[in-house]
PDB file of C-alpha atoms in Angstrom:
ATOM      1  CA  MET Y   1     -13.925 -19.261  28.049  1.00  0.00           C
ATOM      2  CA  GLU Y   2     -10.387 -19.191  29.359  1.00  0.00           C
ATOM      3  CA  LYS Y   3      -8.305 -16.333  27.991  1.00  0.00           C
ATOM      4  CA  LYS Y   4      -5.147 -17.502  26.251  1.00  0.00           C
ATOM      5  CA  THR Y   5      -1.820 -15.962  27.170  1.00  0.00           C
ATOM      6  CA  PHE Y   6       1.242 -15.781  24.940  1.00  0.00           C
ATOM      7  CA  PRO Y   7       4.890 -15.922  26.004  1.00  0.00           C
ATOM      8  CA  PHE Y   8       5.956 -12.935  23.897  1.00  0.00           C
ATOM      9  CA  GLU Y   9       4.865  -9.424  23.041  1.00  0.00           C
ATOM     10  CA  ILE Y  10       4.328  -8.069  19.554  1.00  0.00           C
ATOM     11  CA  VAL Y  11       5.704  -4.604  18.837  1.00  0.00           C
ATOM     12  CA  ILE Y  12       5.488  -2.170  15.932  1.00  0.00           C
ATOM     13  CA  SER Y  13       9.128  -1.492  15.127  1.00  0.00           C
ATOM     14  CA  GLY Y  14       9.008   0.485  11.867  1.00  0.00           C
ATOM     15  CA  MET Y  15       6.545   2.691  10.014  1.00  0.00           C
ATOM     16  CA  SER Y  16       6.149   4.617   6.780  1.00  0.00           C
ATOM     17  CA  GLY Y  17       3.323   6.175   4.806  1.00  0.00           C
ATOM     18  CA  ARG Y  18       1.957   8.477   2.145  1.00  0.00           C
ATOM     19  CA  PHE Y  19      -0.783  10.973   2.954  1.00  0.00           C
ATOM     20  CA  PRO Y  20      -2.419  14.007   1.284  1.00  0.00           C
ATOM     21  CA  GLU Y  21       0.195  16.725   0.722  1.00  0.00           C
ATOM     22  CA  SER Y  22       2.620  14.596   2.762  1.00  0.00           C
ATOM     23  CA  ALA Y  23       5.389  12.517   1.203  1.00  0.00           C
ATOM     24  CA  ASN Y  24       6.202  10.784   4.505  1.00  0.00           C
ATOM     25  CA  LEU Y  25       5.182  10.475   8.150  1.00  0.00           C
ATOM     26  CA  GLU Y  26       7.350  13.400   9.245  1.00  0.00           C
ATOM     27  CA  GLU Y  27       5.731  15.787   6.776  1.00  0.00           C
ATOM     28  CA  PHE Y  28       2.287  14.473   7.727  1.00  0.00           C
ATOM     29  CA  ARG Y  29       3.049  15.102  11.411  1.00  0.00           C
ATOM     30  CA  ASP Y  30       4.297  18.624  10.700  1.00  0.00           C
ATOM     31  CA  ASN Y  31       1.218  19.415   8.625  1.00  0.00           C
ATOM     32  CA  LEU Y  32      -1.032  18.243  11.455  1.00  0.00           C
ATOM     33  CA  PHE Y  33       0.843  20.183  14.135  1.00  0.00           C
ATOM     34  CA  ASN Y  34       0.876  23.324  11.986  1.00  0.00           C
ATOM     35  CA  GLY Y  35      -2.814  23.146  11.173  1.00  0.00           C
ATOM     36  CA  VAL Y  36      -2.261  22.685   7.431  1.00  0.00           C
ATOM     37  CA  ASP Y  37      -5.440  21.847   5.513  1.00  0.00           C
ATOM     38  CA  MET Y  38      -4.407  18.824   3.461  1.00  0.00           C
ATOM     39  CA  VAL Y  39      -7.742  18.598   1.674  1.00  0.00           C
ATOM     40  CA  THR Y  40      -7.403  21.085  -1.169  1.00  0.00           C
ATOM     41  CA  GLU Y  41      -9.471  22.492  -4.017  1.00  0.00           C
ATOM     42  CA  ASP Y  42      -7.679  22.524  -7.373  1.00  0.00           C
ATOM     43  CA  ASP Y  43      -7.593  20.590 -10.644  1.00  0.00           C
ATOM     44  CA  ARG Y  44      -4.372  18.635 -10.178  1.00  0.00           C
ATOM     45  CA  ARG Y  45      -6.271  15.343 -10.328  1.00  0.00           C
ATOM     46  CA  TRP Y  46      -9.216  16.120 -12.607  1.00  0.00           C
ATOM     47  CA  LYS Y  47     -11.045  19.191 -13.833  1.00  0.00           C
ATOM     48  CA  GLY Y  48     -13.214  20.872 -11.211  1.00  0.00           C
ATOM     49  CA  GLU Y  49     -16.035  21.571 -13.665  1.00  0.00           C
ATOM     50  CA  MET Y  50     -16.758  17.848 -14.109  1.00  0.00           C
ATOM     51  CA  PHE Y  51     -20.402  17.292 -13.224  1.00  0.00           C
ATOM     52  CA  GLU Y  52     -21.037  16.383  -9.574  1.00  0.00           C
ATOM     53  CA  MET Y  53     -17.340  15.866  -8.847  1.00  0.00           C
ATOM     54  CA  PRO Y  54     -16.240  16.890  -5.330  1.00  0.00           C
ATOM     55  CA  HIS Y  55     -14.266  20.128  -5.472  1.00  0.00           C
ATOM     56  CA  ARG Y  56     -12.119  19.348  -2.441  1.00  0.00           C
ATOM     57  CA  MET Y  57     -10.018  16.232  -2.038  1.00  0.00           C
ATOM     58  CA  GLY Y  58      -6.793  14.954  -0.519  1.00  0.00           C
ATOM     59  CA  LYS Y  59      -4.074  14.405  -3.113  1.00  0.00           C
ATOM     60  CA  LEU Y  60      -0.858  12.419  -2.881  1.00  0.00           C
ATOM     61  CA  LYS Y  61       2.375  13.977  -4.053  1.00  0.00           C
ATOM     62  CA  GLU Y  62       4.178  12.556  -7.096  1.00  0.00           C
ATOM     63  CA  LEU Y  63       1.812   9.643  -7.582  1.00  0.00           C
ATOM     64  CA  ASP Y  64       3.363   9.087 -11.005  1.00  0.00           C
ATOM     65  CA  LYS Y  65       6.937   8.759  -9.718  1.00  0.00           C
ATOM     66  CA  PHE Y  66       8.530   5.334  -9.133  1.00  0.00           C
ATOM     67  CA  ASP Y  67      12.099   4.020  -9.235  1.00  0.00           C
ATOM     68  CA  ALA Y  68      11.477   0.845 -11.214  1.00  0.00           C
ATOM     69  CA  GLY Y  69      15.160  -0.039 -11.459  1.00  0.00           C
ATOM     70  CA  PHE Y  70      15.649   0.070  -7.703  1.00  0.00           C
ATOM     71  CA  PHE Y  71      12.850  -2.448  -7.177  1.00  0.00           C
ATOM     72  CA  GLY Y  72      13.797  -4.591 -10.164  1.00  0.00           C
ATOM     73  CA  VAL Y  73      10.547  -3.943 -12.013  1.00  0.00           C
ATOM     74  CA  HIS Y  74      10.611  -4.153 -15.812  1.00  0.00           C
ATOM     75  CA  GLY Y  75       9.725  -0.934 -17.644  1.00  0.00           C
ATOM     76  CA  LYS Y  76       6.730  -2.523 -19.387  1.00  0.00           C
ATOM     77  CA  GLN Y  77       5.471  -3.765 -16.034  1.00  0.00           C
ATOM     78  CA  THR Y  78       5.887  -0.314 -14.487  1.00  0.00           C
ATOM     79  CA  ASN Y  79       3.711   1.317 -17.146  1.00  0.00           C
ATOM     80  CA  THR Y  80       0.777  -0.911 -16.223  1.00  0.00           C
ATOM     81  CA  MET Y  81       1.367  -1.233 -12.488  1.00  0.00           C
ATOM     82  CA  ASP Y  82      -1.296  -0.002 -10.092  1.00  0.00           C
ATOM     83  CA  PRO Y  83       0.015   3.138  -8.324  1.00  0.00           C
ATOM     84  CA  ARG Y  84      -0.967   1.526  -5.022  1.00  0.00           C
ATOM     85  CA  LEU Y  85       1.430  -1.345  -5.634  1.00  0.00           C
ATOM     86  CA  ARG Y  86       4.238   1.089  -6.373  1.00  0.00           C
ATOM     87  CA  ILE Y  87       3.476   2.878  -3.111  1.00  0.00           C
ATOM     88  CA  LEU Y  88       3.450  -0.419  -1.216  1.00  0.00           C
ATOM     89  CA  LEU Y  89       6.904  -1.379  -2.453  1.00  0.00           C
ATOM     90  CA  GLU Y  90       8.269   2.026  -1.443  1.00  0.00           C
ATOM     91  CA  VAL Y  91       6.732   2.234   2.021  1.00  0.00           C
ATOM     92  CA  VAL Y  92       7.581  -1.373   2.923  1.00  0.00           C
ATOM     93  CA  HIS Y  93      11.229  -0.666   2.118  1.00  0.00           C
ATOM     94  CA  GLU Y  94      11.088   2.546   4.168  1.00  0.00           C
ATOM     95  CA  ALA Y  95       9.348   0.860   7.108  1.00  0.00           C
ATOM     96  CA  VAL Y  96      11.978  -1.883   7.270  1.00  0.00           C
ATOM     97  CA  LEU Y  97      14.708   0.765   7.311  1.00  0.00           C
ATOM     98  CA  ASP Y  98      12.766   2.704   9.952  1.00  0.00           C
ATOM     99  CA  ALA Y  99      12.889  -0.432  12.106  1.00  0.00           C
ATOM    100  CA  GLY Y 100      16.682  -0.287  11.916  1.00  0.00           C
ATOM    101  CA  VAL Y 101      16.873  -3.359   9.714  1.00  0.00           C
ATOM    102  CA  ASN Y 102      18.794  -3.801   6.472  1.00  0.00           C
ATOM    103  CA  PRO Y 103      16.222  -5.189   3.988  1.00  0.00           C
ATOM    104  CA  THR Y 104      18.805  -7.594   2.557  1.00  0.00           C
ATOM    105  CA  SER Y 105      19.353  -9.152   5.994  1.00  0.00           C
ATOM    106  CA  ILE Y 106      15.789 -10.492   6.192  1.00  0.00           C
ATOM    107  CA  ARG Y 107      15.564 -11.963   2.714  1.00  0.00           C
ATOM    108  CA  GLY Y 108      14.335 -15.535   2.970  1.00  0.00           C
ATOM    109  CA  SER Y 109      12.886 -14.931   6.446  1.00  0.00           C
ATOM    110  CA  GLN Y 110       9.528 -16.170   7.704  1.00  0.00           C
ATOM    111  CA  THR Y 111       7.989 -12.711   7.360  1.00  0.00           C
ATOM    112  CA  GLY Y 112       4.292 -12.512   6.530  1.00  0.00           C
ATOM    113  CA  VAL Y 113       2.692  -9.829   4.363  1.00  0.00           C
ATOM    114  CA  PHE Y 114      -0.860  -8.696   5.076  1.00  0.00           C
ATOM    115  CA  ILE Y 115      -2.274  -5.971   2.837  1.00  0.00           C
ATOM    116  CA  GLY Y 116      -5.601  -4.174   3.203  1.00  0.00           C
ATOM    117  CA  ALA Y 117      -6.861  -2.906  -0.159  1.00  0.00           C
ATOM    118  CA  GLY Y 118      -9.937  -2.885  -2.373  1.00  0.00           C
ATOM    119  CA  GLY Y 119     -11.021  -2.175  -5.928  1.00  0.00           C
ATOM    120  CA  GLU Y 120      -9.113  -2.469  -9.184  1.00  0.00           C
ATOM    121  CA  GLU Y 121      -9.484   0.927 -10.874  1.00  0.00           C
ATOM    122  CA  ALA Y 122      -6.047   0.822 -12.480  1.00  0.00           C
ATOM    123  CA  ARG Y 123      -6.709  -2.564 -14.043  1.00  0.00           C
ATOM    124  CA  PHE Y 124      -9.833  -1.196 -15.725  1.00  0.00           C
ATOM    125  CA  ILE Y 125      -8.094   1.998 -16.890  1.00  0.00           C
ATOM    126  CA  TRP Y 126      -4.987   0.291 -18.266  1.00  0.00           C
ATOM    127  CA  SER Y 127      -7.031  -2.375 -20.070  1.00  0.00           C
ATOM    128  CA  GLN Y 128      -8.892   0.437 -21.845  1.00  0.00           C
ATOM    129  CA  THR Y 129      -5.815   2.480 -22.737  1.00  0.00           C
ATOM    130  CA  GLU Y 130      -2.955  -0.016 -23.079  1.00  0.00           C
ATOM    131  CA  GLY Y 131      -4.770  -2.740 -25.005  1.00  0.00           C
ATOM    132  CA  SER Y 132      -3.542  -6.306 -24.614  1.00  0.00           C
ATOM    133  CA  SER Y 133      -0.694  -6.646 -22.157  1.00  0.00           C
ATOM    134  CA  GLY Y 134       0.722  -9.583 -20.274  1.00  0.00           C
ATOM    135  CA  TYR Y 135       1.571  -7.298 -17.371  1.00  0.00           C
ATOM    136  CA  ILE Y 136      -1.846  -5.889 -16.431  1.00  0.00           C
ATOM    137  CA  THR Y 137      -2.911  -8.854 -14.295  1.00  0.00           C
ATOM    138  CA  THR Y 138       0.330  -9.062 -12.322  1.00  0.00           C
ATOM    139  CA  GLY Y 139       0.580  -5.289 -12.006  1.00  0.00           C
ATOM    140  CA  CYS Y 140      -3.016  -4.439 -11.161  1.00  0.00           C
ATOM    141  CA  SER Y 141      -4.747  -7.471  -9.664  1.00  0.00           C
ATOM    142  CA  MET Y 142      -5.324  -6.881  -5.954  1.00  0.00           C
ATOM    143  CA  SER Y 143      -4.466 -10.523  -5.271  1.00  0.00           C
ATOM    144  CA  MET Y 144      -0.912  -9.715  -6.362  1.00  0.00           C
ATOM    145  CA  PHE Y 145      -0.333  -6.802  -3.978  1.00  0.00           C
ATOM    146  CA  ALA Y 146       0.918  -8.862  -1.043  1.00  0.00           C
ATOM    147  CA  ASN Y 147       2.557 -11.441  -3.313  1.00  0.00           C
ATOM    148  CA  ARG Y 148       4.593  -8.799  -5.140  1.00  0.00           C
ATOM    149  CA  VAL Y 149       5.907  -7.447  -1.828  1.00  0.00           C
ATOM    150  CA  SER Y 150       6.815 -10.972  -0.708  1.00  0.00           C
ATOM    151  CA  PHE Y 151       8.517 -11.640  -4.041  1.00  0.00           C
ATOM    152  CA  ASN Y 152      10.519  -8.410  -4.085  1.00  0.00           C
ATOM    153  CA  PHE Y 153      11.783  -8.786  -0.519  1.00  0.00           C
ATOM    154  CA  ASP Y 154      11.941 -12.609  -0.612  1.00  0.00           C
ATOM    155  CA  PHE Y 155       9.641 -13.061   2.384  1.00  0.00           C
ATOM    156  CA  LYS Y 156       8.537 -16.656   2.985  1.00  0.00           C
ATOM    157  CA  GLY Y 157       5.627 -16.178   5.400  1.00  0.00           C
ATOM    158  CA  PRO Y 158       1.876 -15.992   4.669  1.00  0.00           C
ATOM    159  CA  SER Y 159       1.057 -13.432   1.996  1.00  0.00           C
ATOM    160  CA  PHE Y 160      -2.433 -12.266   1.086  1.00  0.00           C
ATOM    161  CA  PRO Y 161      -4.634  -9.188   0.569  1.00  0.00           C
ATOM    162  CA  ILE Y 162      -7.734  -8.396   2.585  1.00  0.00           C
ATOM    163  CA  ASP Y 163     -10.762  -6.462   1.327  1.00  0.00           C
ATOM    164  CA  THR Y 164     -13.382  -5.599   3.925  1.00  0.00           C
ATOM    165  CA  ALA Y 165     -13.915  -2.036   2.676  1.00  0.00           C
ATOM    166  CA  CYS Y 166     -13.025   0.598   5.284  1.00  0.00           C
ATOM    167  CA  SER Y 167     -11.867  -1.990   7.831  1.00  0.00           C
ATOM    168  CA  SER Y 168      -9.359  -3.713   5.519  1.00  0.00           C
ATOM    169  CA  GLY Y 169      -6.265  -2.311   7.239  1.00  0.00           C
ATOM    170  CA  LEU Y 170      -7.522  -3.158  10.721  1.00  0.00           C
ATOM    171  CA  LEU Y 171      -8.333  -6.722   9.728  1.00  0.00           C
ATOM    172  CA  ALA Y 172      -4.909  -7.047   8.069  1.00  0.00           C
ATOM    173  CA  LEU Y 173      -3.346  -6.114  11.411  1.00  0.00           C
ATOM    174  CA  GLN Y 174      -5.498  -8.661  13.235  1.00  0.00           C
ATOM    175  CA  GLN Y 175      -4.545 -11.418  10.792  1.00  0.00           C
ATOM    176  CA  ALA Y 176      -0.862 -10.560  11.187  1.00  0.00           C
ATOM    177  CA  VAL Y 177      -1.101 -10.836  14.969  1.00  0.00           C
ATOM    178  CA  LEU Y 178      -2.925 -14.165  14.740  1.00  0.00           C
ATOM    179  CA  ALA Y 179      -0.345 -15.504  12.277  1.00  0.00           C
ATOM    180  CA  MET Y 180       2.571 -14.555  14.517  1.00  0.00           C
ATOM    181  CA  ARG Y 181       0.923 -15.981  17.618  1.00  0.00           C
ATOM    182  CA  GLY Y 182       0.075 -19.134  15.703  1.00  0.00           C
ATOM    183  CA  GLY Y 183       3.676 -19.615  14.620  1.00  0.00           C
ATOM    184  CA  LEU Y 184       2.974 -19.102  10.920  1.00  0.00           C
ATOM    185  CA  CYS Y 185       5.526 -16.289  10.697  1.00  0.00           C
ATOM    186  CA  ASP Y 186       8.189 -14.669  12.866  1.00  0.00           C
ATOM    187  CA  ALA Y 187       7.440 -11.090  11.792  1.00  0.00           C
ATOM    188  CA  ALA Y 188       4.896  -9.344   9.612  1.00  0.00           C
ATOM    189  CA  ILE Y 189       4.500  -6.496   7.176  1.00  0.00           C
ATOM    190  CA  VAL Y 190       1.082  -4.871   7.610  1.00  0.00           C
ATOM    191  CA  ALA Y 191      -0.119  -2.201   5.220  1.00  0.00           C
ATOM    192  CA  SER Y 192      -3.291  -0.617   3.925  1.00  0.00           C
ATOM    193  CA  VAL Y 193      -3.513   1.379   0.713  1.00  0.00           C
ATOM    194  CA  HIS Y 194      -6.239   3.225  -1.164  1.00  0.00           C
ATOM    195  CA  THR Y 195      -6.330   5.776  -3.962  1.00  0.00           C
ATOM    196  CA  CYS Y 196      -9.065   7.246  -6.152  1.00  0.00           C
ATOM    197  CA  ILE Y 197      -7.682   7.531  -9.680  1.00  0.00           C
ATOM    198  CA  GLU Y 198     -11.007   7.221 -11.491  1.00  0.00           C
ATOM    199  CA  PRO Y 199     -13.241  10.331 -11.063  1.00  0.00           C
ATOM    200  CA  GLU Y 200     -16.434   8.287 -10.720  1.00  0.00           C
ATOM    201  CA  THR Y 201     -15.062   6.579  -7.605  1.00  0.00           C
ATOM    202  CA  THR Y 202     -15.454   9.809  -5.627  1.00  0.00           C
ATOM    203  CA  LEU Y 203     -19.205   9.732  -6.285  1.00  0.00           C
ATOM    204  CA  GLN Y 204     -19.699   6.426  -4.474  1.00  0.00           C
TER     205      GLN Y 204
END
């Protein structure tokens, strides 16, 4: 089979992220270089005496914090929004800035959004605690993750989530490359996000 060649290169121009004990990539880098153990043993997430629960885990900082007004998200929507979706909106904005681009300058552009994610813990939790709400589906359904990013930033390219378990992020990157090479979009947002907010998830 003849190998196809393409007339242009694809580069990663901006990055952002959230990691255990690290609010951004710079803090994550410093923690790695300084030998900081980012997997800790405490009860910030759930009580350590819970039966069979792992005692050590990586925890994100300020998972409950989100500037809803900045992203134009209604307060009722925010209360039932999956924390992963909040994180996605934040890191996409930061990654675009990291690329040296004003987010408003690419509104309406043919930018694709490819999100690796899996599970819907928040949807289950909120449906049990919040009762009936017209915001749970749009705030917690994994199918909305990429669409919400596209909506907020007014991106017009392909927009969909990918769930292949541990390889979701890698496949999202592959799909973004194929979409750009195929002319479906001029640029792409690629992200992968995962959190464990339900104790039982850590037993799987």
